GROMACS .gro file of C-alpha atoms in nm:
model
  514
    1UNK     CA    1   1.008  -7.103   2.562
    2UNK     CA    2   0.815  -7.465   2.511
    3UNK     CA    3   0.536  -7.551   2.792
    4UNK     CA    4   0.737  -7.864   2.800
    5UNK     CA    5   1.041  -7.776   2.825
    6UNK     CA    6   0.980  -7.551   3.138
    7UNK     CA    7   0.749  -7.854   3.274
    8UNK     CA    8   0.931  -8.208   3.254
    9UNK     CA    9   0.999  -8.379   3.501
   10UNK     CA   10   1.195  -8.660   3.641
   11UNK     CA   11   1.002  -9.036   3.758
   12UNK     CA   12   0.739  -9.095   3.926
   13UNK     CA   13   0.759  -9.047   4.273
   14UNK     CA   14   0.587  -9.341   4.462
   15UNK     CA   15   0.387  -9.183   4.768
   16UNK     CA   16   0.189  -9.361   5.031
   17UNK     CA   17   0.145  -9.726   4.798
   18UNK     CA   18   0.159  -9.607   4.429
   19UNK     CA   19   0.355  -9.351   4.224
   20UNK     CA   20   0.111  -9.030   4.075
   21UNK     CA   21   0.356  -9.004   3.768
   22UNK     CA   22   0.360  -8.622   3.638
   23UNK     CA   23   0.165  -8.643   3.305
   24UNK     CA   24   0.318  -8.478   3.007
   25UNK     CA   25   0.248  -8.163   2.921
   26UNK     CA   26   0.141  -8.007   2.673
   27UNK     CA   27   0.412  -7.783   2.458
   28UNK     CA   28   0.274  -7.436   2.445
   29UNK     CA   29   0.446  -7.053   2.295
   30UNK     CA   30   0.698  -6.902   2.421
   31UNK     CA   31   0.678  -6.769   2.761
   32UNK     CA   32   0.359  -6.591   2.867
   33UNK     CA   33   0.130  -6.677   2.582
   34UNK     CA   34  -0.056  -6.971   2.416
   35UNK     CA   35  -0.194  -7.223   2.599
   36UNK     CA   36  -0.640  -7.218   2.691
   37UNK     CA   37  -0.635  -7.165   2.979
   38UNK     CA   38  -0.806  -7.516   3.103
   39UNK     CA   39  -0.392  -7.638   2.932
   40UNK     CA   40  -0.264  -7.389   3.120
   41UNK     CA   41  -0.435  -7.518   3.498
   42UNK     CA   42  -0.361  -7.839   3.427
   43UNK     CA   43   0.042  -7.741   3.331
   44UNK     CA   44  -0.015  -7.531   3.738
   45UNK     CA   45  -0.160  -7.880   3.830
   46UNK     CA   46   0.197  -8.071   3.747
   47UNK     CA   47   0.402  -7.835   3.910
   48UNK     CA   48   0.201  -7.921   4.253
   49UNK     CA   49   0.255  -8.290   4.191
   50UNK     CA   50   0.618  -8.259   4.073
   51UNK     CA   51   0.663  -8.072   4.434
   52UNK     CA   52   0.472  -8.280   4.596
   53UNK     CA   53   0.650  -8.581   4.488
   54UNK     CA   54   0.933  -8.438   4.553
   55UNK     CA   55   0.822  -8.389   4.899
   56UNK     CA   56   0.703  -8.721   4.948
   57UNK     CA   57   0.976  -8.953   4.825
   58UNK     CA   58   1.213  -8.713   5.079
   59UNK     CA   59   1.055  -8.518   5.324
   60UNK     CA   60   0.705  -8.674   5.436
   61UNK     CA   61   0.556  -8.604   5.679
   62UNK     CA   62   0.838  -8.347   5.794
   63UNK     CA   63   0.764  -7.994   5.699
   64UNK     CA   64   0.921  -7.968   5.440
   65UNK     CA   65   1.187  -8.093   5.160
   66UNK     CA   66   1.524  -7.847   5.072
   67UNK     CA   67   1.484  -7.846   4.764
   68UNK     CA   68   1.850  -7.848   4.667
   69UNK     CA   69   1.962  -8.104   4.990
   70UNK     CA   70   1.699  -8.303   4.971
   71UNK     CA   71   1.699  -8.384   5.286
   72UNK     CA   72   1.400  -8.309   5.518
   73UNK     CA   73   1.346  -7.948   5.730
   74UNK     CA   74   1.139  -7.865   6.003
   75UNK     CA   75   1.075  -7.492   6.044
   76UNK     CA   76   0.754  -7.477   6.190
   77UNK     CA   77   0.766  -7.754   6.435
   78UNK     CA   78   0.729  -8.020   6.291
   79UNK     CA   79   0.338  -8.116   6.236
   80UNK     CA   80   0.418  -8.120   5.891
   81UNK     CA   81   0.352  -7.805   5.668
   82UNK     CA   82   0.329  -7.834   5.355
   83UNK     CA   83   0.115  -8.144   5.369
   84UNK     CA   84  -0.171  -7.934   5.632
   85UNK     CA   85  -0.101  -7.625   5.393
   86UNK     CA   86  -0.121  -7.788   5.080
   87UNK     CA   87  -0.459  -8.006   5.092
   88UNK     CA   88  -0.631  -7.784   5.044
   89UNK     CA   89  -0.414  -7.712   4.760
   90UNK     CA   90  -0.472  -8.066   4.673
   91UNK     CA   91  -0.805  -8.136   4.692
   92UNK     CA   92  -0.933  -7.791   4.511
   93UNK     CA   93  -0.765  -7.925   4.211
   94UNK     CA   94  -0.905  -8.303   4.280
   95UNK     CA   95  -0.590  -8.495   4.341
   96UNK     CA   96  -0.703  -8.802   4.479
   97UNK     CA   97  -0.414  -8.944   4.604
   98UNK     CA   98  -0.217  -8.677   4.727
   99UNK     CA   99  -0.563  -8.568   4.932
  100UNK     CA  100  -0.548  -8.976   5.124
  101UNK     CA  101  -0.234  -8.937   5.144
  102UNK     CA  102  -0.219  -8.623   5.370
  103UNK     CA  103  -0.571  -8.735   5.542
  104UNK     CA  104  -0.360  -9.030   5.602
  105UNK     CA  105  -0.152  -8.763   5.809
  106UNK     CA  106  -0.394  -8.554   5.993
  107UNK     CA  107  -0.476  -8.750   6.244
  108UNK     CA  108  -0.145  -8.858   6.366
  109UNK     CA  109   0.012  -8.514   6.478
  110UNK     CA  110   0.045  -8.422   6.747
  111UNK     CA  111   0.020  -8.107   6.857
  112UNK     CA  112   0.123  -8.078   7.212
  113UNK     CA  113   0.495  -8.085   7.129
  114UNK     CA  114   0.692  -7.917   6.920
  115UNK     CA  115   0.957  -8.029   6.752
  116UNK     CA  116   1.361  -8.067   6.902
  117UNK     CA  117   1.081  -7.834   7.205
  118UNK     CA  118   1.087  -7.505   6.924
  119UNK     CA  119   0.924  -7.296   7.043
  120UNK     CA  120   0.595  -7.281   6.815
  121UNK     CA  121   0.428  -6.899   6.674
  122UNK     CA  122   0.114  -6.824   6.718
  123UNK     CA  123   0.076  -6.687   6.379
  124UNK     CA  124   0.204  -6.915   6.213
  125UNK     CA  125  -0.011  -7.229   6.370
  126UNK     CA  126  -0.307  -7.046   6.346
  127UNK     CA  127  -0.262  -6.909   5.980
  128UNK     CA  128  -0.057  -7.239   5.859
  129UNK     CA  129  -0.283  -7.529   6.092
  130UNK     CA  130  -0.580  -7.421   6.181
  131UNK     CA  131  -0.624  -7.205   5.884
  132UNK     CA  132  -0.583  -7.555   5.628
  133UNK     CA  133  -0.740  -7.751   5.834
  134UNK     CA  134  -1.034  -7.611   5.869
  135UNK     CA  135  -1.053  -7.476   5.510
  136UNK     CA  136  -1.029  -7.835   5.393
  137UNK     CA  137  -1.319  -7.912   5.651
  138UNK     CA  138  -1.495  -7.691   5.476
  139UNK     CA  139  -1.394  -7.834   5.128
  140UNK     CA  140  -1.447  -8.159   5.187
  141UNK     CA  141  -1.805  -8.163   5.367
  142UNK     CA  142  -1.930  -7.981   5.114
  143UNK     CA  143  -1.799  -7.862   4.750
  144UNK     CA  144  -1.520  -8.171   4.703
  145UNK     CA  145  -1.753  -8.376   4.960
  146UNK     CA  146  -1.664  -8.694   4.712
  147UNK     CA  147  -1.342  -8.676   4.869
  148UNK     CA  148  -1.306  -8.804   5.174
  149UNK     CA  149  -1.588  -8.949   5.443
  150UNK     CA  150  -1.670  -8.857   5.699
  151UNK     CA  151  -1.431  -8.979   5.976
  152UNK     CA  152  -1.193  -8.766   5.740
  153UNK     CA  153  -1.402  -8.469   5.798
  154UNK     CA  154  -1.414  -8.521   6.160
  155UNK     CA  155  -1.054  -8.580   6.206
  156UNK     CA  156  -0.960  -8.243   6.052
  157UNK     CA  157  -1.194  -8.016   6.274
  158UNK     CA  158  -1.093  -8.276   6.519
  159UNK     CA  159  -0.741  -8.174   6.515
  160UNK     CA  160  -0.834  -7.830   6.466
  161UNK     CA  161  -0.991  -7.867   6.791
  162UNK     CA  162  -0.653  -7.971   6.975
  163UNK     CA  163  -0.460  -7.664   6.825
  164UNK     CA  164  -0.639  -7.452   6.915
  165UNK     CA  165  -0.667  -7.559   7.290
  166UNK     CA  166  -0.312  -7.650   7.292
  167UNK     CA  167  -0.170  -7.296   7.213
  168UNK     CA  168  -0.462  -7.111   7.349
  169UNK     CA  169  -0.252  -7.071   7.686
  170UNK     CA  170  -0.123  -6.793   7.491
  171UNK     CA  171  -0.409  -6.523   7.560
  172UNK     CA  172  -0.349  -6.518   7.902
  173UNK     CA  173  -0.202  -6.188   7.967
  174UNK     CA  174  -0.312  -5.868   8.145
  175UNK     CA  175  -0.490  -5.762   7.849
  176UNK     CA  176  -0.582  -6.061   7.673
  177UNK     CA  177  -0.314  -5.966   7.373
  178UNK     CA  178  -0.160  -6.339   7.290
  179UNK     CA  179   0.214  -6.405   7.336
  180UNK     CA  180   0.323  -6.518   6.978
  181UNK     CA  181   0.636  -6.740   7.018
  182UNK     CA  182   0.497  -7.016   7.294
  183UNK     CA  183   0.648  -7.293   7.425
  184UNK     CA  184   0.463  -7.604   7.464
  185UNK     CA  185   0.651  -7.853   7.682
  186UNK     CA  186   0.595  -7.635   7.966
  187UNK     CA  187   0.354  -7.421   7.877
  188UNK     CA  188   0.565  -7.092   7.868
  189UNK     CA  189   0.616  -6.841   7.663
  190UNK     CA  190   0.926  -6.633   7.530
  191UNK     CA  191   0.874  -6.340   7.802
  192UNK     CA  192   0.828  -6.059   7.501
  193UNK     CA  193   0.650  -5.770   7.606
  194UNK     CA  194   0.489  -5.697   7.317
  195UNK     CA  195   0.321  -5.825   6.996
  196UNK     CA  196   0.281  -5.706   6.627
  197UNK     CA  197  -0.079  -5.612   6.477
  198UNK     CA  198   0.011  -5.857   6.204
  199UNK     CA  199   0.031  -6.122   6.446
  200UNK     CA  200  -0.218  -6.029   6.715
  201UNK     CA  201  -0.519  -5.898   6.416
  202UNK     CA  202  -0.442  -6.217   6.179
  203UNK     CA  203  -0.610  -6.486   6.431
  204UNK     CA  204  -0.971  -6.353   6.457
  205UNK     CA  205  -1.085  -6.516   6.095
  206UNK     CA  206  -0.924  -6.891   6.207
  207UNK     CA  207  -1.019  -6.831   6.528
  208UNK     CA  208  -1.402  -6.730   6.426
  209UNK     CA  209  -1.420  -7.043   6.174
  210UNK     CA  210  -1.386  -7.261   6.464
  211UNK     CA  211  -1.614  -7.135   6.705
  212UNK     CA  212  -1.859  -7.078   6.449
  213UNK     CA  213  -1.814  -7.514   6.317
  214UNK     CA  214  -1.782  -7.625   6.715
  215UNK     CA  215  -2.035  -7.412   6.897
  216UNK     CA  216  -1.735  -7.293   7.111
  217UNK     CA  217  -1.774  -6.951   7.147
  218UNK     CA  218  -1.468  -6.913   7.322
  219UNK     CA  219  -1.243  -6.956   7.066
  220UNK     CA  220  -1.382  -6.589   6.902
  221UNK     CA  221  -1.347  -6.451   7.212
  222UNK     CA  222  -1.027  -6.442   7.293
  223UNK     CA  223  -0.884  -6.308   6.936
  224UNK     CA  224  -1.228  -6.083   6.940
  225UNK     CA  225  -1.057  -5.938   7.274
  226UNK     CA  226  -0.745  -5.905   7.146
  227UNK     CA  227  -0.815  -5.789   6.860
  228UNK     CA  228  -1.018  -5.453   7.058
  229UNK     CA  229  -0.731  -5.337   7.074
  230UNK     CA  230  -0.677  -5.224   6.743
  231UNK     CA  231  -0.968  -5.153   6.674
  232UNK     CA  232  -1.016  -4.835   6.959
  233UNK     CA  233  -0.598  -4.738   6.948
  234UNK     CA  234  -0.462  -4.579   7.242
  235UNK     CA  235  -0.252  -4.332   7.285
  236UNK     CA  236  -0.339  -4.177   6.969
  237UNK     CA  237   0.020  -4.199   6.848
  238UNK     CA  238  -0.040  -4.500   6.769
  239UNK     CA  239  -0.227  -4.400   6.452
  240UNK     CA  240  -0.073  -4.169   6.275
  241UNK     CA  241  -0.333  -4.150   6.020
  242UNK     CA  242  -0.708  -4.225   6.009
  243UNK     CA  243  -0.741  -4.619   6.088
  244UNK     CA  244  -0.361  -4.676   5.964
  245UNK     CA  245  -0.131  -4.768   6.322
  246UNK     CA  246   0.197  -4.793   6.419
  247UNK     CA  247   0.331  -5.194   6.470
  248UNK     CA  248   0.348  -5.247   6.834
  249UNK     CA  249   0.150  -5.335   7.154
  250UNK     CA  250   0.235  -5.427   7.472
  251UNK     CA  251   0.033  -5.724   7.573
  252UNK     CA  252   0.115  -5.513   7.925
  253UNK     CA  253  -0.150  -5.273   7.917
  254UNK     CA  254  -0.253  -5.272   7.534
  255UNK     CA  255  -0.118  -4.948   7.369
  256UNK     CA  256   0.056  -4.879   7.078
  257UNK     CA  257   0.434  -4.805   7.172
  258UNK     CA  258   0.508  -4.689   6.835
  259UNK     CA  259   0.392  -4.474   6.539
  260UNK     CA  260   0.556  -4.653   6.292
  261UNK     CA  261   0.415  -4.935   5.975
  262UNK     CA  262   0.207  -4.938   5.618
  263UNK     CA  263   0.043  -5.234   5.447
  264UNK     CA  264   0.360  -5.436   5.488
  265UNK     CA  265   0.497  -5.759   5.734
  266UNK     CA  266   0.403  -5.686   6.029
  267UNK     CA  267   0.117  -5.527   5.980
  268UNK     CA  268  -0.033  -5.633   5.627
  269UNK     CA  269  -0.285  -5.873   5.738
  270UNK     CA  270  -0.452  -5.720   5.998
  271UNK     CA  271  -0.575  -5.421   5.672
  272UNK     CA  272  -0.626  -5.767   5.476
  273UNK     CA  273  -0.842  -5.937   5.723
  274UNK     CA  274  -1.091  -5.608   5.858
  275UNK     CA  275  -1.242  -5.661   5.521
  276UNK     CA  276  -1.200  -6.044   5.467
  277UNK     CA  277  -1.389  -6.053   5.863
  278UNK     CA  278  -1.665  -5.828   5.652
  279UNK     CA  279  -1.738  -6.088   5.392
  280UNK     CA  280  -1.690  -6.385   5.664
  281UNK     CA  281  -1.948  -6.288   5.829
  282UNK     CA  282  -2.116  -5.896   5.713
  283UNK     CA  283  -2.421  -5.876   5.977
  284UNK     CA  284  -2.218  -5.949   6.268
  285UNK     CA  285  -1.888  -5.731   6.169
  286UNK     CA  286  -1.978  -5.452   5.972
  287UNK     CA  287  -1.721  -5.282   6.254
  288UNK     CA  288  -1.468  -5.441   6.088
  289UNK     CA  289  -1.632  -5.308   5.745
  290UNK     CA  290  -1.561  -4.968   5.909
  291UNK     CA  291  -1.208  -4.978   6.016
  292UNK     CA  292  -1.120  -5.121   5.612
  293UNK     CA  293  -1.284  -4.833   5.424
  294UNK     CA  294  -1.123  -4.580   5.769
  295UNK     CA  295  -0.759  -4.737   5.693
  296UNK     CA  296  -0.795  -4.764   5.239
  297UNK     CA  297  -0.891  -4.445   5.270
  298UNK     CA  298  -0.573  -4.245   5.512
  299UNK     CA  299  -0.384  -4.533   5.236
  300UNK     CA  300  -0.535  -4.375   4.963
  301UNK     CA  301  -0.536  -4.003   5.067
  302UNK     CA  302  -0.135  -4.091   5.231
  303UNK     CA  303   0.019  -4.303   5.166
  304UNK     CA  304   0.002  -4.343   4.736
  305UNK     CA  305   0.333  -4.215   4.624
  306UNK     CA  306   0.385  -4.182   4.216
  307UNK     CA  307   0.764  -4.213   4.159
  308UNK     CA  308   0.994  -3.982   3.982
  309UNK     CA  309   1.088  -4.180   3.698
  310UNK     CA  310   0.755  -4.284   3.603
  311UNK     CA  311   0.446  -4.074   3.729
  312UNK     CA  312   0.198  -4.357   3.665
  313UNK     CA  313   0.263  -4.614   3.866
  314UNK     CA  314   0.139  -4.640   4.240
  315UNK     CA  315   0.346  -4.773   4.509
  316UNK     CA  316   0.171  -4.789   4.933
  317UNK     CA  317   0.443  -4.590   5.120
  318UNK     CA  318   0.544  -4.741   5.430
  319UNK     CA  319   0.520  -4.463   5.769
  320UNK     CA  320   0.761  -4.352   6.043
  321UNK     CA  321   0.513  -4.126   6.229
  322UNK     CA  322   0.323  -3.925   5.931
  323UNK     CA  323   0.652  -3.944   5.782
  324UNK     CA  324   0.645  -4.130   5.424
  325UNK     CA  325   0.949  -4.366   5.351
  326UNK     CA  326   0.943  -4.418   4.942
  327UNK     CA  327   0.986  -4.817   5.044
  328UNK     CA  328   0.833  -5.175   5.032
  329UNK     CA  329   0.813  -5.527   4.947
  330UNK     CA  330   0.650  -5.854   4.803
  331UNK     CA  331   0.474  -5.980   5.043
  332UNK     CA  332   0.290  -5.557   5.048
  333UNK     CA  333   0.159  -5.606   4.734
  334UNK     CA  334  -0.127  -5.793   4.814
  335UNK     CA  335  -0.280  -5.418   4.889
  336UNK     CA  336  -0.422  -5.502   4.505
  337UNK     CA  337  -0.621  -5.756   4.536
  338UNK     CA  338  -0.736  -5.648   4.910
  339UNK     CA  339  -0.868  -5.311   4.799
  340UNK     CA  340  -1.029  -5.538   4.532
  341UNK     CA  341  -1.183  -5.733   4.707
  342UNK     CA  342  -1.259  -5.429   4.904
  343UNK     CA  343  -1.468  -5.210   4.612
  344UNK     CA  344  -1.598  -5.513   4.533
  345UNK     CA  345  -1.782  -5.626   4.857
  346UNK     CA  346  -1.892  -5.243   4.953
  347UNK     CA  347  -1.968  -5.156   4.583
  348UNK     CA  348  -1.725  -4.879   4.599
  349UNK     CA  349  -1.567  -4.903   4.209
  350UNK     CA  350  -1.333  -4.632   4.320
  351UNK     CA  351  -1.135  -4.935   4.571
  352UNK     CA  352  -1.190  -5.148   4.283
  353UNK     CA  353  -0.918  -4.868   4.052
  354UNK     CA  354  -0.736  -4.836   4.322
  355UNK     CA  355  -0.669  -5.178   4.340
  356UNK     CA  356  -0.601  -5.228   4.009
  357UNK     CA  357  -0.328  -4.959   3.984
  358UNK     CA  358  -0.149  -5.097   4.325
  359UNK     CA  359  -0.178  -5.373   4.094
  360UNK     CA  360  -0.055  -5.322   3.739
  361UNK     CA  361   0.276  -5.168   3.976
  362UNK     CA  362   0.358  -5.489   4.130
  363UNK     CA  363   0.316  -5.613   3.729
  364UNK     CA  364   0.601  -5.366   3.642
  365UNK     CA  365   0.830  -5.534   3.967
  366UNK     CA  366   0.773  -5.831   3.761
  367UNK     CA  367   0.844  -5.777   3.399
  368UNK     CA  368   1.099  -5.516   3.499
  369UNK     CA  369   1.373  -5.800   3.556
  370UNK     CA  370   1.577  -6.055   3.414
  371UNK     CA  371   1.450  -6.342   3.524
  372UNK     CA  372   1.051  -6.138   3.527
  373UNK     CA  373   1.032  -6.230   3.924
  374UNK     CA  374   0.998  -5.948   4.160
  375UNK     CA  375   1.208  -5.845   4.393
  376UNK     CA  376   1.216  -5.919   4.774
  377UNK     CA  377   1.233  -5.562   4.864
  378UNK     CA  378   1.242  -5.215   4.688
  379UNK     CA  379   1.215  -4.836   4.698
  380UNK     CA  380   1.209  -4.565   4.526
  381UNK     CA  381   1.345  -4.324   4.740
  382UNK     CA  382   1.542  -4.135   4.536
  383UNK     CA  383   1.760  -3.994   4.809
  384UNK     CA  384   1.912  -4.342   4.891
  385UNK     CA  385   1.939  -4.419   4.511
  386UNK     CA  386   2.234  -4.601   4.437
  387UNK     CA  387   2.458  -4.459   4.147
  388UNK     CA  388   2.461  -4.757   3.945
  389UNK     CA  389   2.090  -4.810   3.984
  390UNK     CA  390   2.007  -4.456   3.845
  391UNK     CA  391   1.912  -4.603   3.452
  392UNK     CA  392   1.742  -4.875   3.625
  393UNK     CA  393   1.521  -4.650   3.814
  394UNK     CA  394   1.418  -4.444   3.562
  395UNK     CA  395   1.331  -4.640   3.291
  396UNK     CA  396   1.123  -4.884   3.579
  397UNK     CA  397   1.037  -4.684   3.884
  398UNK     CA  398   1.199  -4.872   4.107
  399UNK     CA  399   1.513  -4.993   4.191
  400UNK     CA  400   1.591  -5.320   4.440
  401UNK     CA  401   1.713  -5.306   4.749
  402UNK     CA  402   1.699  -5.714   4.840
  403UNK     CA  403   1.689  -5.937   4.546
  404UNK     CA  404   1.557  -6.250   4.599
  405UNK     CA  405   1.249  -6.478   4.599
  406UNK     CA  406   1.164  -6.681   4.837
  407UNK     CA  407   0.845  -6.803   4.624
  408UNK     CA  408   0.577  -6.553   4.739
  409UNK     CA  409   0.308  -6.558   4.659
  410UNK     CA  410   0.140  -6.217   4.719
  411UNK     CA  411   0.189  -6.100   4.294
  412UNK     CA  412  -0.018  -6.397   4.180
  413UNK     CA  413  -0.273  -6.367   4.444
  414UNK     CA  414  -0.356  -5.943   4.374
  415UNK     CA  415  -0.349  -6.050   3.978
  416UNK     CA  416  -0.615  -6.373   4.080
  417UNK     CA  417  -0.850  -6.103   4.260
  418UNK     CA  418  -0.808  -5.842   3.989
  419UNK     CA  419  -0.870  -6.171   3.710
  420UNK     CA  420  -1.141  -6.268   3.915
  421UNK     CA  421  -1.359  -5.968   4.027
  422UNK     CA  422  -1.313  -5.769   3.633
  423UNK     CA  423  -1.323  -6.041   3.369
  424UNK     CA  424  -0.994  -5.956   3.164
  425UNK     CA  425  -0.789  -6.222   3.026
  426UNK     CA  426  -0.532  -5.966   3.006
  427UNK     CA  427  -0.473  -6.072   3.433
  428UNK     CA  428  -0.487  -6.480   3.297
  429UNK     CA  429  -0.209  -6.409   3.096
  430UNK     CA  430   0.031  -6.204   3.355
  431UNK     CA  431   0.017  -6.466   3.593
  432UNK     CA  432   0.073  -6.756   3.328
  433UNK     CA  433   0.389  -6.534   3.279
  434UNK     CA  434   0.455  -6.502   3.632
  435UNK     CA  435   0.417  -6.893   3.658
  436UNK     CA  436   0.635  -7.018   3.371
  437UNK     CA  437   0.957  -6.716   3.474
  438UNK     CA  438   0.913  -6.830   3.797
  439UNK     CA  439   0.901  -7.233   3.653
  440UNK     CA  440   1.169  -7.189   3.506
  441UNK     CA  441   1.401  -6.980   3.692
  442UNK     CA  442   1.341  -7.126   4.035
  443UNK     CA  443   1.300  -7.502   3.960
  444UNK     CA  444   1.550  -7.825   4.103
  445UNK     CA  445   1.516  -8.166   4.054
  446UNK     CA  446   1.287  -8.197   4.283
  447UNK     CA  447   1.124  -7.889   4.361
  448UNK     CA  448   1.115  -7.476   4.288
  449UNK     CA  449   1.413  -7.311   4.521
  450UNK     CA  450   1.451  -6.993   4.706
  451UNK     CA  451   1.666  -6.809   4.491
  452UNK     CA  452   1.916  -6.494   4.554
  453UNK     CA  453   1.932  -6.200   4.337
  454UNK     CA  454   1.603  -6.185   4.063
  455UNK     CA  455   1.813  -5.955   3.794
  456UNK     CA  456   2.081  -6.170   3.756
  457UNK     CA  457   2.017  -6.445   3.470
  458UNK     CA  458   1.948  -6.762   3.626
  459UNK     CA  459   1.845  -6.550   3.906
  460UNK     CA  460   2.171  -6.634   4.082
  461UNK     CA  461   2.192  -6.920   4.381
  462UNK     CA  462   1.956  -7.176   4.459
  463UNK     CA  463   1.868  -7.174   4.848
  464UNK     CA  464   1.801  -7.514   5.031
  465UNK     CA  465   1.415  -7.380   5.074
  466UNK     CA  466   1.110  -7.498   4.992
  467UNK     CA  467   0.827  -7.304   5.157
  468UNK     CA  468   0.522  -7.467   5.200
  469UNK     CA  469   0.328  -7.141   5.145
  470UNK     CA  470   0.432  -7.204   4.799
  471UNK     CA  471   0.181  -7.464   4.694
  472UNK     CA  472  -0.085  -7.312   5.018
  473UNK     CA  473  -0.072  -7.004   4.779
  474UNK     CA  474   0.142  -6.925   4.451
  475UNK     CA  475   0.044  -7.304   4.345
  476UNK     CA  476  -0.349  -7.239   4.416
  477UNK     CA  477  -0.381  -6.883   4.306
  478UNK     CA  478  -0.188  -7.001   4.002
  479UNK     CA  479  -0.451  -7.219   3.943
  480UNK     CA  480  -0.765  -7.099   4.031
  481UNK     CA  481  -0.708  -6.816   3.733
  482UNK     CA  482  -0.717  -7.071   3.466
  483UNK     CA  483  -0.912  -7.323   3.598
  484UNK     CA  484  -1.300  -7.364   3.542
  485UNK     CA  485  -1.472  -7.066   3.820
  486UNK     CA  486  -1.607  -7.323   4.105
  487UNK     CA  487  -1.873  -7.190   4.441
  488UNK     CA  488  -1.476  -7.117   4.660
  489UNK     CA  489  -1.355  -6.821   4.446
  490UNK     CA  490  -1.365  -6.510   4.463
  491UNK     CA  491  -1.667  -6.316   4.317
  492UNK     CA  492  -1.830  -6.649   4.186
  493UNK     CA  493  -2.194  -6.568   4.073
  494UNK     CA  494  -2.182  -6.272   4.157
  495UNK     CA  495  -2.087  -6.369   4.569
  496UNK     CA  496  -1.775  -6.524   4.778
  497UNK     CA  497  -1.971  -6.821   4.969
  498UNK     CA  498  -1.634  -6.876   5.050
  499UNK     CA  499  -1.325  -6.652   5.206
  500UNK     CA  500  -0.937  -6.679   5.179
  501UNK     CA  501  -0.700  -6.661   5.511
  502UNK     CA  502  -0.405  -6.535   5.482
  503UNK     CA  503  -0.256  -6.812   5.356
  504UNK     CA  504  -0.427  -6.925   5.089
  505UNK     CA  505  -0.683  -7.127   5.292
  506UNK     CA  506  -1.052  -7.106   5.199
  507UNK     CA  507  -1.337  -7.101   5.419
  508UNK     CA  508  -1.683  -7.121   5.380
  509UNK     CA  509  -1.849  -6.782   5.520
  510UNK     CA  510  -2.086  -6.777   5.790
  511UNK     CA  511  -2.299  -6.489   5.664
  512UNK     CA  512  -2.535  -6.417   5.385
  513UNK     CA  513  -2.296  -6.439   5.100
  514UNK     CA  514  -2.134  -6.060   4.932
   0.00000   0.00000   0.00000
């Protein structure tokens, strides 16, 4: 398939003061082949510009645009999720006009109220907005400083402080474990009595970075106190395997309320941040790397699972207590990249090898479907195998339980880590194959849409959703796999001077790079 067809674009869309035309893409060979790394990087950058133009024309500065309806949407508090999530990607891609447009909007965001007084989730406010602001600050005050003025950089940090101050009352619980759902108009919560380990344990990186930049240690202290309940879980049933935790924790007394979990949604980014805090500052957070090793070892020893029809594949099972559930999800495919990062920073080849095996299995999810895109959820549990899925399972080692695709980044993320840590160009080809499949299948006239079924030619129905993480992660990881190595890359000159948060935002490390 010709890339010029894959990346054909509509007329340029006017944004802020002038139009940004999408360049004509060069012509390559069939899907998954051809083109230099530089040409592939340009193609991904062009896809970003195309999607941005659609958002800019129809929805800026609201959260996102409906890629089918063209209607503005505000599912993420009305603060401009796409523009904040997409800023550091535009900076990395060196698109000055888009960067300038976004920077002009940053001071105008009112983090003291939400769209139609909708509840604000601390998790999303942190990983998307706080992470996006801090990442842009770190890039624009550092390696990409030519794209912004000192006032622009100051605005980013000031708004990060405003945001954190407005949501910090979430931590005013008996334990200091935050409530996740906030009503800012009257400084209340939704009354929930528990929170998940992902929503508790995926705050410490961003809030610590804010403390380090401002000198106000309160932000870090709030999140480290909440994290302490996860690093020292009680009762024992909340830790069914060493380092592997249940999901829900009481806000009243900090005890675990179940023993169910896995490296999946609800728990995933807790494990992810254990090693990333060590990368951020190995001097301060050595205990986090110890916790990560314990969890990673248990994952390797107790959760690693090989489908009966494809013993060459390795997936991580979910668990209910100590009983494994042979199910997983696209979200869980971050695990390969996380093991690779852990192996690199801890100088342990066993983690690297296991991470590559997990990445290989997630690649299998993509190349097994008719669209060459992986499904939202999948299983290799033969006791629940539908009769009409038997042949598919025998060939591919899994069957699909939810065939949707929400423009998710996790598989591409692990491919990126695999390439940057091993240097093996096959992972560039895997990213290219996935990117071209996503572009061919999800593209609309103004952007990219969620699809209903990855195992139907054409992807089934296009759903009117283009989540901001498509700009923050999916396109960023794709681009960075092909772009020239840079200071903010994983394993740049053998160390990590920046660390990616769970939304793909690049935060400058505070300690000696490892």
